[in-house]
PDB file of C-alpha atoms in Angstrom:
ATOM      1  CA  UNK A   1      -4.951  -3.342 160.816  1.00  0.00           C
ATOM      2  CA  UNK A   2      -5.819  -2.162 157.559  1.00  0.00           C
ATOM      3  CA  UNK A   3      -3.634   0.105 155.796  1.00  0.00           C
ATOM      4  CA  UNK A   4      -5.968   1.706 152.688  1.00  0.00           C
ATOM      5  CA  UNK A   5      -7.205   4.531 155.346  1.00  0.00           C
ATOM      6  CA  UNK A   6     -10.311   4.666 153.604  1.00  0.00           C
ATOM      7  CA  UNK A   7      -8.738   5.481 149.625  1.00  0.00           C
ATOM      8  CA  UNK A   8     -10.789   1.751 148.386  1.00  0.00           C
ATOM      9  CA  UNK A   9     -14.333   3.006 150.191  1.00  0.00           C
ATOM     10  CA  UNK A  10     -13.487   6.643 148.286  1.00  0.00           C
ATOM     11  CA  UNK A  11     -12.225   5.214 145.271  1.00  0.00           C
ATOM     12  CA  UNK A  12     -15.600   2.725 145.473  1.00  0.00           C
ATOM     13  CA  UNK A  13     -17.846   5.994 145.954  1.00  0.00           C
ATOM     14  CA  UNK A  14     -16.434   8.009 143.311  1.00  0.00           C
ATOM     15  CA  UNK A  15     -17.003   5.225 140.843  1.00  0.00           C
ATOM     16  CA  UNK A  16     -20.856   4.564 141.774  1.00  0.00           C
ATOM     17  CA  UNK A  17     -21.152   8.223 141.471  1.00  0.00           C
ATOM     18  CA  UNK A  18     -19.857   8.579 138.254  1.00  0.00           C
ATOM     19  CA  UNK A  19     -22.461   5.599 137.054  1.00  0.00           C
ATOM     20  CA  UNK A  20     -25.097   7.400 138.391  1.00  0.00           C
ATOM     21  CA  UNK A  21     -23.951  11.012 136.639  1.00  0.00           C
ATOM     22  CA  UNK A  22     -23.736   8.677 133.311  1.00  0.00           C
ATOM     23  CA  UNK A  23     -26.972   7.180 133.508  1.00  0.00           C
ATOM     24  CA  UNK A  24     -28.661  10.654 134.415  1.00  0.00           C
ATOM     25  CA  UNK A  25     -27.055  12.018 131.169  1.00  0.00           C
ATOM     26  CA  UNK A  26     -28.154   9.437 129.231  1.00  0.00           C
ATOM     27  CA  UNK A  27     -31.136  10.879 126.521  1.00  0.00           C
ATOM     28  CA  UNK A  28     -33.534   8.740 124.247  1.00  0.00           C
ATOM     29  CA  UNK A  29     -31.634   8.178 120.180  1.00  0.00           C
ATOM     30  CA  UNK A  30     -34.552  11.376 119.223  1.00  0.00           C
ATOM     31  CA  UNK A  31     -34.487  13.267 122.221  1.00  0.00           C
ATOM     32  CA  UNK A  32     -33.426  17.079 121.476  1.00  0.00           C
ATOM     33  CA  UNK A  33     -30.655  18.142 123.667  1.00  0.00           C
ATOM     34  CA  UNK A  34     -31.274  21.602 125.516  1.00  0.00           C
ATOM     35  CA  UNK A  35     -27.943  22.870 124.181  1.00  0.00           C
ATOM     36  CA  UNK A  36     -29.298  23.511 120.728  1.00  0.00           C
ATOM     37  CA  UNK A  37     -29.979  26.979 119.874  1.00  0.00           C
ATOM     38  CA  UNK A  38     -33.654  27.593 118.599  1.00  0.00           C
ATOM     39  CA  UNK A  39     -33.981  30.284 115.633  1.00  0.00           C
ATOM     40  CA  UNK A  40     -36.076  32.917 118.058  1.00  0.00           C
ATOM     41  CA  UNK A  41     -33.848  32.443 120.912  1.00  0.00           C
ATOM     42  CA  UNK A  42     -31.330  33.955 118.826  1.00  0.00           C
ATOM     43  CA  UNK A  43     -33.033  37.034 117.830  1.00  0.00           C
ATOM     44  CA  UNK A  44     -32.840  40.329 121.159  1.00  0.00           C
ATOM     45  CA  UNK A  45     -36.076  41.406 122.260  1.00  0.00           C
ATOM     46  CA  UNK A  46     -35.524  44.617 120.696  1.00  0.00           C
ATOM     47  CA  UNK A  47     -34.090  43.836 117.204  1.00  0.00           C
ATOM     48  CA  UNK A  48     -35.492  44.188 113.619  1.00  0.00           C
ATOM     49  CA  UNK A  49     -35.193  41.661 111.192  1.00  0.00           C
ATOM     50  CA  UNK A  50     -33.290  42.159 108.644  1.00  0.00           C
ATOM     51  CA  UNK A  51     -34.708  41.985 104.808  1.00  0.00           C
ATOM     52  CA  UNK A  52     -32.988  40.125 102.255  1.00  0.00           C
ATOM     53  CA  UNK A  53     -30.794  42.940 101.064  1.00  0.00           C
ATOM     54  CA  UNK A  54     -29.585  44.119 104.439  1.00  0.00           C
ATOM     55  CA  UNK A  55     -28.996  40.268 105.500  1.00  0.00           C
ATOM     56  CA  UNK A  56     -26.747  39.809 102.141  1.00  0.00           C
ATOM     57  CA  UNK A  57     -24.999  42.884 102.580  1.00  0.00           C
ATOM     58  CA  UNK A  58     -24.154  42.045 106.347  1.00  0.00           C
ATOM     59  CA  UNK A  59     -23.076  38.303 105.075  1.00  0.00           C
ATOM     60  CA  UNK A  60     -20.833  39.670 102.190  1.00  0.00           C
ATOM     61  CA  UNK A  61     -19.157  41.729 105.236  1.00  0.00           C
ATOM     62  CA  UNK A  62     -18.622  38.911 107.107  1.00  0.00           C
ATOM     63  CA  UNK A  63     -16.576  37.440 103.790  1.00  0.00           C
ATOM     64  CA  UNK A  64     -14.411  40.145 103.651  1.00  0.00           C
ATOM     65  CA  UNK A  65     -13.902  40.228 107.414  1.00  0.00           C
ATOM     66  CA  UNK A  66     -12.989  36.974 107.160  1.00  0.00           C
ATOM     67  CA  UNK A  67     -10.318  36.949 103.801  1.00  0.00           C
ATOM     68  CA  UNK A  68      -8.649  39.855 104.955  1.00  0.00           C
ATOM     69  CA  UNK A  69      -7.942  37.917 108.436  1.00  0.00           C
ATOM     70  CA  UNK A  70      -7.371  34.910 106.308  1.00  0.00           C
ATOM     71  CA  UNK A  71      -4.732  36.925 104.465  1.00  0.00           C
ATOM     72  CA  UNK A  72      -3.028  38.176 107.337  1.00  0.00           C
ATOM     73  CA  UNK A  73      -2.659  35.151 109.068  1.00  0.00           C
ATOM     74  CA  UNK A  74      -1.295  33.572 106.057  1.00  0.00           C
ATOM     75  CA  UNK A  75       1.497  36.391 105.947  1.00  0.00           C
ATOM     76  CA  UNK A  76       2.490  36.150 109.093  1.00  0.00           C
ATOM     77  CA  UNK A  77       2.602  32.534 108.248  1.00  0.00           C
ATOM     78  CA  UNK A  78       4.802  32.878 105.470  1.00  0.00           C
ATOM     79  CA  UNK A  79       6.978  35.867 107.588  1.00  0.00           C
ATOM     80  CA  UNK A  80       7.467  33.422 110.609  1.00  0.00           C
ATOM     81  CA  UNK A  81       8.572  30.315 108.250  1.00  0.00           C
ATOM     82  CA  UNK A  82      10.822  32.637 106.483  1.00  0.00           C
ATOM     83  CA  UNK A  83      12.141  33.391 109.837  1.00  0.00           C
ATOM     84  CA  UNK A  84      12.742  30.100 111.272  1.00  0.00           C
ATOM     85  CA  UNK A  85      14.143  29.028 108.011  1.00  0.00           C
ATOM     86  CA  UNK A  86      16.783  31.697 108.051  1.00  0.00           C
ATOM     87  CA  UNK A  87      17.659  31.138 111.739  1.00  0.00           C
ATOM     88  CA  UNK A  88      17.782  26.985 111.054  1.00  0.00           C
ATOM     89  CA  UNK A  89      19.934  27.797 108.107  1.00  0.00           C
ATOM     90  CA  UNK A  90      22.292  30.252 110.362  1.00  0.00           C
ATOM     91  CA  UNK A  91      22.489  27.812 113.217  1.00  0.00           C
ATOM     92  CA  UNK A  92      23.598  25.256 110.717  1.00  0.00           C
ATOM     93  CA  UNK A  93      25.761  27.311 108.974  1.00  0.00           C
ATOM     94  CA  UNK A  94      28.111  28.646 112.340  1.00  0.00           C
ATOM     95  CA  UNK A  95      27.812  24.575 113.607  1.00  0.00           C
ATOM     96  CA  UNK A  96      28.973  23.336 110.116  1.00  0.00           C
ATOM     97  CA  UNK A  97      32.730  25.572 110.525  1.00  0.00           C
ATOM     98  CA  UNK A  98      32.989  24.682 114.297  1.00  0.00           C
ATOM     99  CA  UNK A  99      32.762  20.727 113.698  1.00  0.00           C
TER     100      UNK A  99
END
């Protein structure tokens, strides 16, 4: 009597299954993958281009977008270390007297 129940045959299936998925994925060294974006896919149906003052403008709002998260994050950054710092510092302090 055999006492695998069937786990080898699964585990045996599962393998040869995942060789097959592998192979299947498997594209040519200049093959373009599907998951690339092409420049008119990313365009609406129903949208203007932009001309070349509009697209800087929108760009340059993007930038600021982006440093005033930057600066905020770094705040709380410093805020938070700050924070710790003072609580490591009072945790060592009160455990300093008691020892």
């Amino acid at each position: 009597m055999m006492g695998g129940f069937g786990s080898l045959k699964a585990m045996n299936d599962t393998i040869k299954q995942n060789r097959e998925m592998l192979k299947a994925g498997k594209k040519g060294a200049f093959e373009k993958s599907a998951l690339r974006a092409k420049v008119s896919e990313n365009l609406l149906n129903n949208d203007k281009k932009l001309s070349e003052q509009e697209r800087i403008k929108h760009i340059q709002a993007i930038w600021d977008s982006n440093r005033k998260d930057d600066i905020k994050r770094i705040i709380v950054l410093i805020i938070s270390s700050g924070i710790a710092g003072f609580l490591v510092w009072l945790f060592l302090l009160v455990f300093k007297f008691r020892v």
